[in-house]
Amino acid sequence: MKLILSFLKKYDIAIYVAYSLTLIELVSELLFPFILGIMINNGIMNENMDEIIKWGMIMFGITIISFTAGMTNSYISAHISVSSAYDIRKKLFAAIQQFTFEQLSKYPTSALVTRFTNDVRQIQNTVFMGLRIMVRAPLMVIGSVIMAFIVNPKISIVFLITVPILIIFLFTVLNIGRKMFVRVQQNVDKVNLVIQENIAGMRVIKAFVRGKNENKRFSEANETLARNTEKAFRFMESSMPVLMFIMNISLVIILYVGHQQIQIGTTSVGDVVAIVNYALRTVMAISMFTFLTLAFARATSSAERIAPILEEKVDKPILKHDYTVKHGAITFDQVNFTYPNDTVNVLQHVSFHIKPGETVAILGSTGAGKTTLFQLIPKLYTPTSGEIFLDDQPLHMYDTTNLRTQIGYVPQSPLLFTGTIRDNISFGKADMSGTMLIKAAKDAQIHDTITSFQHGYDTVVGQKGVNLSGGQKQRISIARALLLQPKILMLDDATSALDTKTEHLLLDALRTYECTTLIITQKISTAKQADNILLLDQGKVVDFANHATLLERSAFYQRIVESQAEREISHE
Ligand code: CTP
Ligand code: MG
């Protein structure tokens, strides 16, 4: 609620204007039945044409005023609601961009997508309805009752009975309905989750022929959603006949009492018509208001889900110095790491020192913690304990954005964005000239492949780069990282899809860059070419030395070498 109001603050003038127009609209609407009554009494009942025309013209004028005010109000309300929705989306997007991996892992992608779409739309609709109805409906009820009493108090006593009954009835309905809609919203989240997981993992699902199970999972979620939505709407709908019943009864009473009074001459036909009109307006206003409250409840729960995202603490260290990485030395000192919401110690007492400009291979079996170790360096995650230093400065002293522009990170599963190859390579640095771009591509051993495409660097890669092979995507990611001219280059298994010859060429080209290079690999042939090898097993550093030394002193290393040699022999 506070959230919605905070986004509306900047539109306060527009909101005042909208509400002033509402008042004009309201007064016109309330005058209308009154004048209708006069017209019937003075004109129609007396067959006086002049009176009919006179009051007819007045009614016409009022209608025009009310119509204009209503239209303008609609226009302004639409503007306010759409603009505030735009603001909320913008702020959300900015907030998520600032998220650390830890924060991201708290919100599944599907939940974030629902925040942007469904939740923001809910708020937008409610803001619109609120501006149109919130003030008008209650005032309309009060105004109608007062006007009816002015016209004829005896008949209007009916209002004192029906209005409270209606209000109590509708609010009871609403209370139950709201709970139902909260459940519907949870079902929507569930369906989105299944859809999102499936689209993201379509290939895996197909590869493992999991389609049937996934279909079942989706059907279940989808059916629950449909069933609960239907229940909620049916419940709300079923209140309508009851509403009509109450309304009709009160109309019958008004007409009956009115008829008797007309006969004894204490009231006139015009007055009865006016009161009937006020009764209809009252019922309409009350039901409009209940639906608004329902929308309000949904918008509040939407706002409650958006608020935590906006309130997430943004990692902004108080920097005394704006450190930049000058040499590229990396030191880990007793680093421990556990993933958020987990208990397993993925990295345990990891300590090592890498000199500036060194090329270090990180070798270890799957699940050893290699990727995890990488992610700590650009501050994607923070160590649970221990300290990381870059050039003798603790990592937390570096400004995150600044730091990341100095680190070329090629993740394990390269992600390309929709756009041209050129866009994808220059992604990290849009202002790079063409020659730099081509040099980066050449060094990444992808230039020849790109030029062999019909459109060369302007070849469009589809969503997630579907029309490129895994190895091609890896090399484009490498080119992207090289273009940054990073002080620290990190390749996470990025050479796994390359043949030995291309890999050799790539590693040779990397040597011409003045940077510290970390290469995660599972291949001895790759590790051999590095200055040093960090052996990692089950989150612990086993050894740290060059190939020759390790071959001599590390039984662990010897085992890997032997097993890979055997495999090569058996392949031949
Ligand atoms: N892990 C986790 N939560 C994550 C990522 C990983 O709990 N978000 C755990 C994994 O279950 C694994 C350990 O952390 O046991 C190490 O994962 P990782 O660093 O990704 O292992 P790698 O050595 O990179 O493995 P691979 O060679 O398969 O990439
Ligand atoms: Mg990994």
JSON list of N, CA, C and O in Angstrom, two decimals, residues 181-234:
[
{"chain": "A", "resi": 181, "resn": "PHE", "atom": "N", "xyz": [-9.09, -15.32, -4.23]},
{"chain": "A", "resi": 181, "resn": "PHE", "atom": "CA", "xyz": [-8.23, -14.74, -5.25]},
{"chain": "A", "resi": 181, "resn": "PHE", "atom": "C", "xyz": [-6.75, -14.79, -4.87]},
{"chain": "A", "resi": 181, "resn": "PHE", "atom": "O", "xyz": [-5.89, -14.88, -5.73]},
{"chain": "A", "resi": 182, "resn": "VAL", "atom": "N", "xyz": [-6.49, -14.78, -3.57]},
{"chain": "A", "resi": 182, "resn": "VAL", "atom": "CA", "xyz": [-5.10, -14.94, -3.15]},
{"chain": "A", "resi": 182, "resn": "VAL", "atom": "C", "xyz": [-4.60, -16.32, -3.59]},
{"chain": "A", "resi": 182, "resn": "VAL", "atom": "O", "xyz": [-3.50, -16.47, -4.11]},
{"chain": "A", "resi": 183, "resn": "ARG", "atom": "N", "xyz": [-5.48, -17.33, -3.42]},
{"chain": "A", "resi": 183, "resn": "ARG", "atom": "CA", "xyz": [-5.09, -18.67, -3.84]},
{"chain": "A", "resi": 183, "resn": "ARG", "atom": "C", "xyz": [-4.87, -18.73, -5.35]},
{"chain": "A", "resi": 183, "resn": "ARG", "atom": "O", "xyz": [-3.92, -19.32, -5.83]},
{"chain": "A", "resi": 184, "resn": "VAL", "atom": "N", "xyz": [-5.76, -18.07, -6.09]},
{"chain": "A", "resi": 184, "resn": "VAL", "atom": "CA", "xyz": [-5.60, -18.04, -7.54]},
{"chain": "A", "resi": 184, "resn": "VAL", "atom": "C", "xyz": [-4.23, -17.48, -7.91]},
{"chain": "A", "resi": 184, "resn": "VAL", "atom": "O", "xyz": [-3.53, -18.01, -8.76]},
{"chain": "A", "resi": 185, "resn": "GLN", "atom": "N", "xyz": [-3.84, -16.42, -7.22]},
{"chain": "A", "resi": 185, "resn": "GLN", "atom": "CA", "xyz": [-2.55, -15.81, -7.51]},
{"chain": "A", "resi": 185, "resn": "GLN", "atom": "C", "xyz": [-1.40, -16.78, -7.29]},
{"chain": "A", "resi": 185, "resn": "GLN", "atom": "O", "xyz": [-0.48, -16.87, -8.09]},
{"chain": "A", "resi": 186, "resn": "GLN", "atom": "N", "xyz": [-1.50, -17.56, -6.21]},
{"chain": "A", "resi": 186, "resn": "GLN", "atom": "CA", "xyz": [-0.44, -18.55, -5.96]},
{"chain": "A", "resi": 186, "resn": "GLN", "atom": "C", "xyz": [-0.41, -19.58, -7.08]},
{"chain": "A", "resi": 186, "resn": "GLN", "atom": "O", "xyz": [0.65, -20.02, -7.51]},
{"chain": "A", "resi": 187, "resn": "ASN", "atom": "N", "xyz": [-1.59, -19.95, -7.57]},
{"chain": "A", "resi": 187, "resn": "ASN", "atom": "CA", "xyz": [-1.65, -20.91, -8.68]},
{"chain": "A", "resi": 187, "resn": "ASN", "atom": "C", "xyz": [-1.01, -20.33, -9.94]},
{"chain": "A", "resi": 187, "resn": "ASN", "atom": "O", "xyz": [-0.33, -21.04, -10.68]},
{"chain": "A", "resi": 188, "resn": "VAL", "atom": "N", "xyz": [-1.23, -19.05, -10.16]},
{"chain": "A", "resi": 188, "resn": "VAL", "atom": "CA", "xyz": [-0.63, -18.41, -11.34]},
{"chain": "A", "resi": 188, "resn": "VAL", "atom": "C", "xyz": [0.89, -18.51, -11.24]},
{"chain": "A", "resi": 188, "resn": "VAL", "atom": "O", "xyz": [1.57, -18.87, -12.21]},
{"chain": "A", "resi": 189, "resn": "ASP", "atom": "N", "xyz": [1.43, -18.23, -10.06]},
{"chain": "A", "resi": 189, "resn": "ASP", "atom": "CA", "xyz": [2.88, -18.33, -9.86]},
{"chain": "A", "resi": 189, "resn": "ASP", "atom": "C", "xyz": [3.38, -19.73, -10.21]},
{"chain": "A", "resi": 189, "resn": "ASP", "atom": "O", "xyz": [4.41, -19.90, -10.85]},
{"chain": "A", "resi": 190, "resn": "LYS", "atom": "N", "xyz": [2.62, -20.71, -9.75]},
{"chain": "A", "resi": 190, "resn": "LYS", "atom": "CA", "xyz": [3.03, -22.11, -9.96]},
{"chain": "A", "resi": 190, "resn": "LYS", "atom": "C", "xyz": [3.07, -22.42, -11.47]},
{"chain": "A", "resi": 190, "resn": "LYS", "atom": "O", "xyz": [4.05, -22.99, -11.97]},
{"chain": "A", "resi": 191, "resn": "VAL", "atom": "N", "xyz": [2.02, -22.03, -12.19]},
{"chain": "A", "resi": 191, "resn": "VAL", "atom": "CA", "xyz": [1.98, -22.30, -13.63]},
{"chain": "A", "resi": 191, "resn": "VAL", "atom": "C", "xyz": [3.16, -21.61, -14.31]},
{"chain": "A", "resi": 191, "resn": "VAL", "atom": "O", "xyz": [3.86, -22.21, -15.13]},
{"chain": "A", "resi": 192, "resn": "ASN", "atom": "N", "xyz": [3.41, -20.37, -13.92]},
{"chain": "A", "resi": 192, "resn": "ASN", "atom": "CA", "xyz": [4.53, -19.65, -14.52]},
{"chain": "A", "resi": 192, "resn": "ASN", "atom": "C", "xyz": [5.85, -20.35, -14.26]},
{"chain": "A", "resi": 192, "resn": "ASN", "atom": "O", "xyz": [6.72, -20.40, -15.13]},
{"chain": "A", "resi": 193, "resn": "LEU", "atom": "N", "xyz": [5.99, -20.91, -13.07]},
{"chain": "A", "resi": 193, "resn": "LEU", "atom": "CA", "xyz": [7.23, -21.60, -12.71]},
{"chain": "A", "resi": 193, "resn": "LEU", "atom": "C", "xyz": [7.45, -22.79, -13.64]},
{"chain": "A", "resi": 193, "resn": "LEU", "atom": "O", "xyz": [8.53, -22.96, -14.21]},
{"chain": "A", "resi": 194, "resn": "VAL", "atom": "N", "xyz": [6.40, -23.58, -13.81]},
{"chain": "A", "resi": 194, "resn": "VAL", "atom": "CA", "xyz": [6.53, -24.75, -14.67]},
{"chain": "A", "resi": 194, "resn": "VAL", "atom": "C", "xyz": [6.85, -24.33, -16.11]},
{"chain": "A", "resi": 194, "resn": "VAL", "atom": "O", "xyz": [7.74, -24.88, -16.75]},
{"chain": "A", "resi": 195, "resn": "ILE", "atom": "N", "xyz": [6.14, -23.33, -16.60]},
{"chain": "A", "resi": 195, "resn": "ILE", "atom": "CA", "xyz": [6.38, -22.87, -17.97]},
{"chain": "A", "resi": 195, "resn": "ILE", "atom": "C", "xyz": [7.81, -22.40, -18.12]},
{"chain": "A", "resi": 195, "resn": "ILE", "atom": "O", "xyz": [8.53, -22.79, -19.05]},
{"chain": "A", "resi": 196, "resn": "GLN", "atom": "N", "xyz": [8.24, -21.59, -17.15]},
{"chain": "A", "resi": 196, "resn": "GLN", "atom": "CA", "xyz": [9.56, -21.00, -17.25]},
{"chain": "A", "resi": 196, "resn": "GLN", "atom": "C", "xyz": [10.64, -22.09, -17.25]},
{"chain": "A", "resi": 196, "resn": "GLN", "atom": "O", "xyz": [11.53, -22.10, -18.07]},
{"chain": "A", "resi": 197, "resn": "GLU", "atom": "N", "xyz": [10.50, -23.04, -16.33]},
{"chain": "A", "resi": 197, "resn": "GLU", "atom": "CA", "xyz": [11.49, -24.11, -16.24]},
{"chain": "A", "resi": 197, "resn": "GLU", "atom": "C", "xyz": [11.54, -24.91, -17.53]},
{"chain": "A", "resi": 197, "resn": "GLU", "atom": "O", "xyz": [12.58, -25.33, -18.00]},
{"chain": "A", "resi": 198, "resn": "ASN", "atom": "N", "xyz": [10.36, -25.11, -18.09]},
{"chain": "A", "resi": 198, "resn": "ASN", "atom": "CA", "xyz": [10.29, -25.93, -19.29]},
{"chain": "A", "resi": 198, "resn": "ASN", "atom": "C", "xyz": [10.89, -25.26, -20.49]},
{"chain": "A", "resi": 198, "resn": "ASN", "atom": "O", "xyz": [11.57, -25.87, -21.29]},
{"chain": "A", "resi": 199, "resn": "ILE", "atom": "N", "xyz": [10.61, -23.97, -20.63]},
{"chain": "A", "resi": 199, "resn": "ILE", "atom": "CA", "xyz": [11.15, -23.28, -21.79]},
{"chain": "A", "resi": 199, "resn": "ILE", "atom": "C", "xyz": [12.66, -23.17, -21.66]},
{"chain": "A", "resi": 199, "resn": "ILE", "atom": "O", "xyz": [13.39, -23.41, -22.62]},
{"chain": "A", "resi": 200, "resn": "ALA", "atom": "N", "xyz": [13.12, -22.85, -20.46]},
{"chain": "A", "resi": 200, "resn": "ALA", "atom": "CA", "xyz": [14.56, -22.73, -20.27]},
{"chain": "A", "resi": 200, "resn": "ALA", "atom": "C", "xyz": [15.26, -24.07, -20.47]},
{"chain": "A", "resi": 200, "resn": "ALA", "atom": "O", "xyz": [16.37, -24.15, -20.97]},
{"chain": "A", "resi": 201, "resn": "GLY", "atom": "N", "xyz": [14.58, -25.14, -20.06]},
{"chain": "A", "resi": 201, "resn": "GLY", "atom": "CA", "xyz": [15.25, -26.43, -20.10]},
{"chain": "A", "resi": 201, "resn": "GLY", "atom": "C", "xyz": [14.73, -27.35, -21.20]},
{"chain": "A", "resi": 201, "resn": "GLY", "atom": "O", "xyz": [14.88, -28.57, -21.10]},
{"chain": "A", "resi": 202, "resn": "MET", "atom": "N", "xyz": [14.12, -26.75, -22.23]},
{"chain": "A", "resi": 202, "resn": "MET", "atom": "CA", "xyz": [13.48, -27.55, -23.27]},
{"chain": "A", "resi": 202, "resn": "MET", "atom": "C", "xyz": [14.38, -28.63, -23.84]},
{"chain": "A", "resi": 202, "resn": "MET", "atom": "O", "xyz": [13.98, -29.77, -24.01]},
{"chain": "A", "resi": 203, "resn": "ARG", "atom": "N", "xyz": [15.63, -28.26, -24.09]},
{"chain": "A", "resi": 203, "resn": "ARG", "atom": "CA", "xyz": [16.53, -29.23, -24.73]},
{"chain": "A", "resi": 203, "resn": "ARG", "atom": "C", "xyz": [16.81, -30.42, -23.83]},
{"chain": "A", "resi": 203, "resn": "ARG", "atom": "O", "xyz": [16.82, -31.56, -24.27]},
{"chain": "A", "resi": 204, "resn": "VAL", "atom": "N", "xyz": [17.03, -30.10, -22.55]},
{"chain": "A", "resi": 204, "resn": "VAL", "atom": "CA", "xyz": [17.31, -31.18, -21.61]},
{"chain": "A", "resi": 204, "resn": "VAL", "atom": "C", "xyz": [16.10, -32.09, -21.51]},
{"chain": "A", "resi": 204, "resn": "VAL", "atom": "O", "xyz": [16.20, -33.31, -21.53]},
{"chain": "A", "resi": 205, "resn": "ILE", "atom": "N", "xyz": [14.93, -31.47, -21.44]},
{"chain": "A", "resi": 205, "resn": "ILE", "atom": "CA", "xyz": [13.71, -32.25, -21.30]},
{"chain": "A", "resi": 205, "resn": "ILE", "atom": "C", "xyz": [13.53, -33.17, -22.50]},
{"chain": "A", "resi": 205, "resn": "ILE", "atom": "O", "xyz": [13.22, -34.35, -22.38]},
{"chain": "A", "resi": 206, "resn": "LYS", "atom": "N", "xyz": [13.79, -32.62, -23.68]},
{"chain": "A", "resi": 206, "resn": "LYS", "atom": "CA", "xyz": [13.67, -33.43, -24.89]},
{"chain": "A", "resi": 206, "resn": "LYS", "atom": "C", "xyz": [14.71, -34.55, -24.89]},
{"chain": "A", "resi": 206, "resn": "LYS", "atom": "O", "xyz": [14.41, -35.70, -25.19]},
{"chain": "A", "resi": 207, "resn": "ALA", "atom": "N", "xyz": [15.94, -34.16, -24.52]},
{"chain": "A", "resi": 207, "resn": "ALA", "atom": "CA", "xyz": [17.02, -35.13, -24.56]},
{"chain": "A", "resi": 207, "resn": "ALA", "atom": "C", "xyz": [16.74, -36.30, -23.63]},
{"chain": "A", "resi": 207, "resn": "ALA", "atom": "O", "xyz": [17.07, -37.44, -23.93]},
{"chain": "A", "resi": 208, "resn": "PHE", "atom": "N", "xyz": [16.10, -36.03, -22.51]},
{"chain": "A", "resi": 208, "resn": "PHE", "atom": "CA", "xyz": [15.86, -37.11, -21.56]},
{"chain": "A", "resi": 208, "resn": "PHE", "atom": "C", "xyz": [14.44, -37.67, -21.67]},
{"chain": "A", "resi": 208, "resn": "PHE", "atom": "O", "xyz": [13.99, -38.40, -20.82]},
{"chain": "A", "resi": 209, "resn": "VAL", "atom": "N", "xyz": [13.78, -37.27, -22.75]},
{"chain": "A", "resi": 209, "resn": "VAL", "atom": "CA", "xyz": [12.41, -37.73, -23.00]},
{"chain": "A", "resi": 209, "resn": "VAL", "atom": "C", "xyz": [11.56, -37.61, -21.74]},
{"chain": "A", "resi": 209, "resn": "VAL", "atom": "O", "xyz": [10.90, -38.53, -21.31]},
{"chain": "A", "resi": 210, "resn": "ARG", "atom": "N", "xyz": [11.66, -36.40, -21.13]},
{"chain": "A", "resi": 210, "resn": "ARG", "atom": "CA", "xyz": [10.90, -36.15, -19.91]},
{"chain": "A", "resi": 210, "resn": "ARG", "atom": "C", "xyz": [9.56, -35.48, -20.25]},
{"chain": "A", "resi": 210, "resn": "ARG", "atom": "O", "xyz": [8.81, -35.09, -19.37]},
{"chain": "A", "resi": 211, "resn": "GLY", "atom": "N", "xyz": [9.32, -35.31, -21.57]},
{"chain": "A", "resi": 211, "resn": "GLY", "atom": "CA", "xyz": [8.15, -34.56, -22.01]},
{"chain": "A", "resi": 211, "resn": "GLY", "atom": "C", "xyz": [6.87, -34.97, -21.31]},
{"chain": "A", "resi": 211, "resn": "GLY", "atom": "O", "xyz": [6.10, -34.13, -20.86]},
{"chain": "A", "resi": 212, "resn": "LYS", "atom": "N", "xyz": [6.66, -36.29, -21.21]},
{"chain": "A", "resi": 212, "resn": "LYS", "atom": "CA", "xyz": [5.39, -36.78, -20.64]},
{"chain": "A", "resi": 212, "resn": "LYS", "atom": "C", "xyz": [5.22, -36.31, -19.20]},
{"chain": "A", "resi": 212, "resn": "LYS", "atom": "O", "xyz": [4.18, -35.79, -18.82]},
{"chain": "A", "resi": 213, "resn": "ASN", "atom": "N", "xyz": [6.29, -36.51, -18.40]},
{"chain": "A", "resi": 213, "resn": "ASN", "atom": "CA", "xyz": [6.21, -36.09, -16.99]},
{"chain": "A", "resi": 213, "resn": "ASN", "atom": "C", "xyz": [5.95, -34.61, -16.88]},
{"chain": "A", "resi": 213, "resn": "ASN", "atom": "O", "xyz": [5.18, -34.16, -16.05]},
{"chain": "A", "resi": 214, "resn": "GLU", "atom": "N", "xyz": [6.66, -33.84, -17.74]},
{"chain": "A", "resi": 214, "resn": "GLU", "atom": "CA", "xyz": [6.52, -32.39, -17.67]},
{"chain": "A", "resi": 214, "resn": "GLU", "atom": "C", "xyz": [5.10, -31.98, -18.05]},
{"chain": "A", "resi": 214, "resn": "GLU", "atom": "O", "xyz": [4.52, -31.09, -17.47]},
{"chain": "A", "resi": 215, "resn": "ASN", "atom": "N", "xyz": [4.56, -32.67, -19.08]},
{"chain": "A", "resi": 215, "resn": "ASN", "atom": "CA", "xyz": [3.18, -32.39, -19.48]},
{"chain": "A", "resi": 215, "resn": "ASN", "atom": "C", "xyz": [2.24, -32.60, -18.31]},
{"chain": "A", "resi": 215, "resn": "ASN", "atom": "O", "xyz": [1.34, -31.82, -18.07]},
{"chain": "A", "resi": 216, "resn": "LYS", "atom": "N", "xyz": [2.52, -33.67, -17.56]},
{"chain": "A", "resi": 216, "resn": "LYS", "atom": "CA", "xyz": [1.65, -34.00, -16.44]},
{"chain": "A", "resi": 216, "resn": "LYS", "atom": "C", "xyz": [1.77, -32.90, -15.37]},
{"chain": "A", "resi": 216, "resn": "LYS", "atom": "O", "xyz": [0.77, -32.42, -14.85]},
{"chain": "A", "resi": 217, "resn": "ARG", "atom": "N", "xyz": [3.01, -32.50, -15.11]},
{"chain": "A", "resi": 217, "resn": "ARG", "atom": "CA", "xyz": [3.25, -31.47, -14.10]},
{"chain": "A", "resi": 217, "resn": "ARG", "atom": "C", "xyz": [2.53, -30.17, -14.49]},
{"chain": "A", "resi": 217, "resn": "ARG", "atom": "O", "xyz": [1.88, -29.53, -13.68]},
{"chain": "A", "resi": 218, "resn": "PHE", "atom": "N", "xyz": [2.65, -29.85, -15.78]},
{"chain": "A", "resi": 218, "resn": "PHE", "atom": "CA", "xyz": [2.01, -28.62, -16.25]},
{"chain": "A", "resi": 218, "resn": "PHE", "atom": "C", "xyz": [0.48, -28.74, -16.15]},
{"chain": "A", "resi": 218, "resn": "PHE", "atom": "O", "xyz": [-0.19, -27.83, -15.68]},
{"chain": "A", "resi": 219, "resn": "SER", "atom": "N", "xyz": [-0.04, -29.89, -16.62]},
{"chain": "A", "resi": 219, "resn": "SER", "atom": "CA", "xyz": [-1.50, -30.08, -16.59]},
{"chain": "A", "resi": 219, "resn": "SER", "atom": "C", "xyz": [-2.04, -29.91, -15.18]},
{"chain": "A", "resi": 219, "resn": "SER", "atom": "O", "xyz": [-3.06, -29.26, -14.96]},
{"chain": "A", "resi": 220, "resn": "GLU", "atom": "N", "xyz": [-1.32, -30.50, -14.23]},
{"chain": "A", "resi": 220, "resn": "GLU", "atom": "CA", "xyz": [-1.79, -30.40, -12.85]},
{"chain": "A", "resi": 220, "resn": "GLU", "atom": "C", "xyz": [-1.87, -28.95, -12.39]},
{"chain": "A", "resi": 220, "resn": "GLU", "atom": "O", "xyz": [-2.90, -28.50, -11.89]},
{"chain": "A", "resi": 221, "resn": "ALA", "atom": "N", "xyz": [-0.77, -28.23, -12.62]},
{"chain": "A", "resi": 221, "resn": "ALA", "atom": "CA", "xyz": [-0.73, -26.82, -12.19]},
{"chain": "A", "resi": 221, "resn": "ALA", "atom": "C", "xyz": [-1.81, -26.03, -12.91]},
{"chain": "A", "resi": 221, "resn": "ALA", "atom": "O", "xyz": [-2.53, -25.22, -12.32]},
{"chain": "A", "resi": 222, "resn": "ASN", "atom": "N", "xyz": [-1.93, -26.30, -14.20]},
{"chain": "A", "resi": 222, "resn": "ASN", "atom": "CA", "xyz": [-2.87, -25.55, -15.02]},
{"chain": "A", "resi": 222, "resn": "ASN", "atom": "C", "xyz": [-4.31, -25.84, -14.60]},
{"chain": "A", "resi": 222, "resn": "ASN", "atom": "O", "xyz": [-5.13, -24.94, -14.50]},
{"chain": "A", "resi": 223, "resn": "GLU", "atom": "N", "xyz": [-4.59, -27.13, -14.31]},
{"chain": "A", "resi": 223, "resn": "GLU", "atom": "CA", "xyz": [-5.95, -27.49, -13.90]},
{"chain": "A", "resi": 223, "resn": "GLU", "atom": "C", "xyz": [-6.31, -26.85, -12.57]},
{"chain": "A", "resi": 223, "resn": "GLU", "atom": "O", "xyz": [-7.41, -26.32, -12.41]},
{"chain": "A", "resi": 224, "resn": "THR", "atom": "N", "xyz": [-5.36, -26.89, -11.64]},
{"chain": "A", "resi": 224, "resn": "THR", "atom": "CA", "xyz": [-5.64, -26.27, -10.33]},
{"chain": "A", "resi": 224, "resn": "THR", "atom": "C", "xyz": [-5.95, -24.79, -10.52]},
{"chain": "A", "resi": 224, "resn": "THR", "atom": "O", "xyz": [-6.89, -24.26, -9.91]},
{"chain": "A", "resi": 225, "resn": "LEU", "atom": "N", "xyz": [-5.17, -24.15, -11.36]},
{"chain": "A", "resi": 225, "resn": "LEU", "atom": "CA", "xyz": [-5.39, -22.72, -11.60]},
{"chain": "A", "resi": 225, "resn": "LEU", "atom": "C", "xyz": [-6.78, -22.50, -12.16]},
{"chain": "A", "resi": 225, "resn": "LEU", "atom": "O", "xyz": [-7.54, -21.66, -11.69]},
{"chain": "A", "resi": 226, "resn": "ALA", "atom": "N", "xyz": [-7.13, -23.28, -13.20]},
{"chain": "A", "resi": 226, "resn": "ALA", "atom": "CA", "xyz": [-8.43, -23.11, -13.85]},
{"chain": "A", "resi": 226, "resn": "ALA", "atom": "C", "xyz": [-9.55, -23.36, -12.84]},
{"chain": "A", "resi": 226, "resn": "ALA", "atom": "O", "xyz": [-10.50, -22.57, -12.75]},
{"chain": "A", "resi": 227, "resn": "ARG", "atom": "N", "xyz": [-9.40, -24.43, -12.04]},
{"chain": "A", "resi": 227, "resn": "ARG", "atom": "CA", "xyz": [-10.45, -24.79, -11.10]},
{"chain": "A", "resi": 227, "resn": "ARG", "atom": "C", "xyz": [-10.66, -23.69, -10.06]},
{"chain": "A", "resi": 227, "resn": "ARG", "atom": "O", "xyz": [-11.77, -23.24, -9.81]},
{"chain": "A", "resi": 228, "resn": "ASN", "atom": "N", "xyz": [-9.55, -23.22, -9.51]},
{"chain": "A", "resi": 228, "resn": "ASN", "atom": "CA", "xyz": [-9.68, -22.20, -8.46]},
{"chain": "A", "resi": 228, "resn": "ASN", "atom": "C", "xyz": [-10.15, -20.87, -9.00]},
{"chain": "A", "resi": 228, "resn": "ASN", "atom": "O", "xyz": [-10.89, -20.15, -8.34]},
{"chain": "A", "resi": 229, "resn": "THR", "atom": "N", "xyz": [-9.71, -20.52, -10.22]},
{"chain": "A", "resi": 229, "resn": "THR", "atom": "CA", "xyz": [-10.17, -19.27, -10.81]},
{"chain": "A", "resi": 229, "resn": "THR", "atom": "C", "xyz": [-11.67, -19.34, -11.03]},
{"chain": "A", "resi": 229, "resn": "THR", "atom": "O", "xyz": [-12.41, -18.41, -10.71]},
{"chain": "A", "resi": 230, "resn": "GLU", "atom": "N", "xyz": [-12.12, -20.49, -11.57]},
{"chain": "A", "resi": 230, "resn": "GLU", "atom": "CA", "xyz": [-13.54, -20.65, -11.85]},
{"chain": "A", "resi": 230, "resn": "GLU", "atom": "C", "xyz": [-14.34, -20.54, -10.55]},
{"chain": "A", "resi": 230, "resn": "GLU", "atom": "O", "xyz": [-15.34, -19.83, -10.49]},
{"chain": "A", "resi": 231, "resn": "LYS", "atom": "N", "xyz": [-13.84, -21.21, -9.51]},
{"chain": "A", "resi": 231, "resn": "LYS", "atom": "CA", "xyz": [-14.53, -21.18, -8.22]},
{"chain": "A", "resi": 231, "resn": "LYS", "atom": "C", "xyz": [-14.67, -19.74, -7.74]},
{"chain": "A", "resi": 231, "resn": "LYS", "atom": "O", "xyz": [-15.75, -19.32, -7.33]},
{"chain": "A", "resi": 232, "resn": "ALA", "atom": "N", "xyz": [-13.57, -19.00, -7.81]},
{"chain": "A", "resi": 232, "resn": "ALA", "atom": "CA", "xyz": [-13.57, -17.63, -7.30]},
{"chain": "A", "resi": 232, "resn": "ALA", "atom": "C", "xyz": [-14.56, -16.77, -8.07]},
{"chain": "A", "resi": 232, "resn": "ALA", "atom": "O", "xyz": [-15.36, -16.04, -7.49]},
{"chain": "A", "resi": 233, "resn": "PHE", "atom": "N", "xyz": [-14.52, -16.90, -9.40]},
{"chain": "A", "resi": 233, "resn": "PHE", "atom": "CA", "xyz": [-15.41, -16.05, -10.19]},
{"chain": "A", "resi": 233, "resn": "PHE", "atom": "C", "xyz": [-16.87, -16.47, -10.02]},
{"chain": "A", "resi": 233, "resn": "PHE", "atom": "O", "xyz": [-17.77, -15.64, -9.95]},
{"chain": "A", "resi": 234, "resn": "ARG", "atom": "N", "xyz": [-17.08, -17.82, -9.94]},
{"chain": "A", "resi": 234, "resn": "ARG", "atom": "CA", "xyz": [-18.45, -18.30, -9.77]},
{"chain": "A", "resi": 234, "resn": "ARG", "atom": "C", "xyz": [-19.02, -17.78, -8.46]},
{"chain": "A", "resi": 234, "resn": "ARG", "atom": "O", "xyz": [-20.17, -17.35, -8.38]}
]
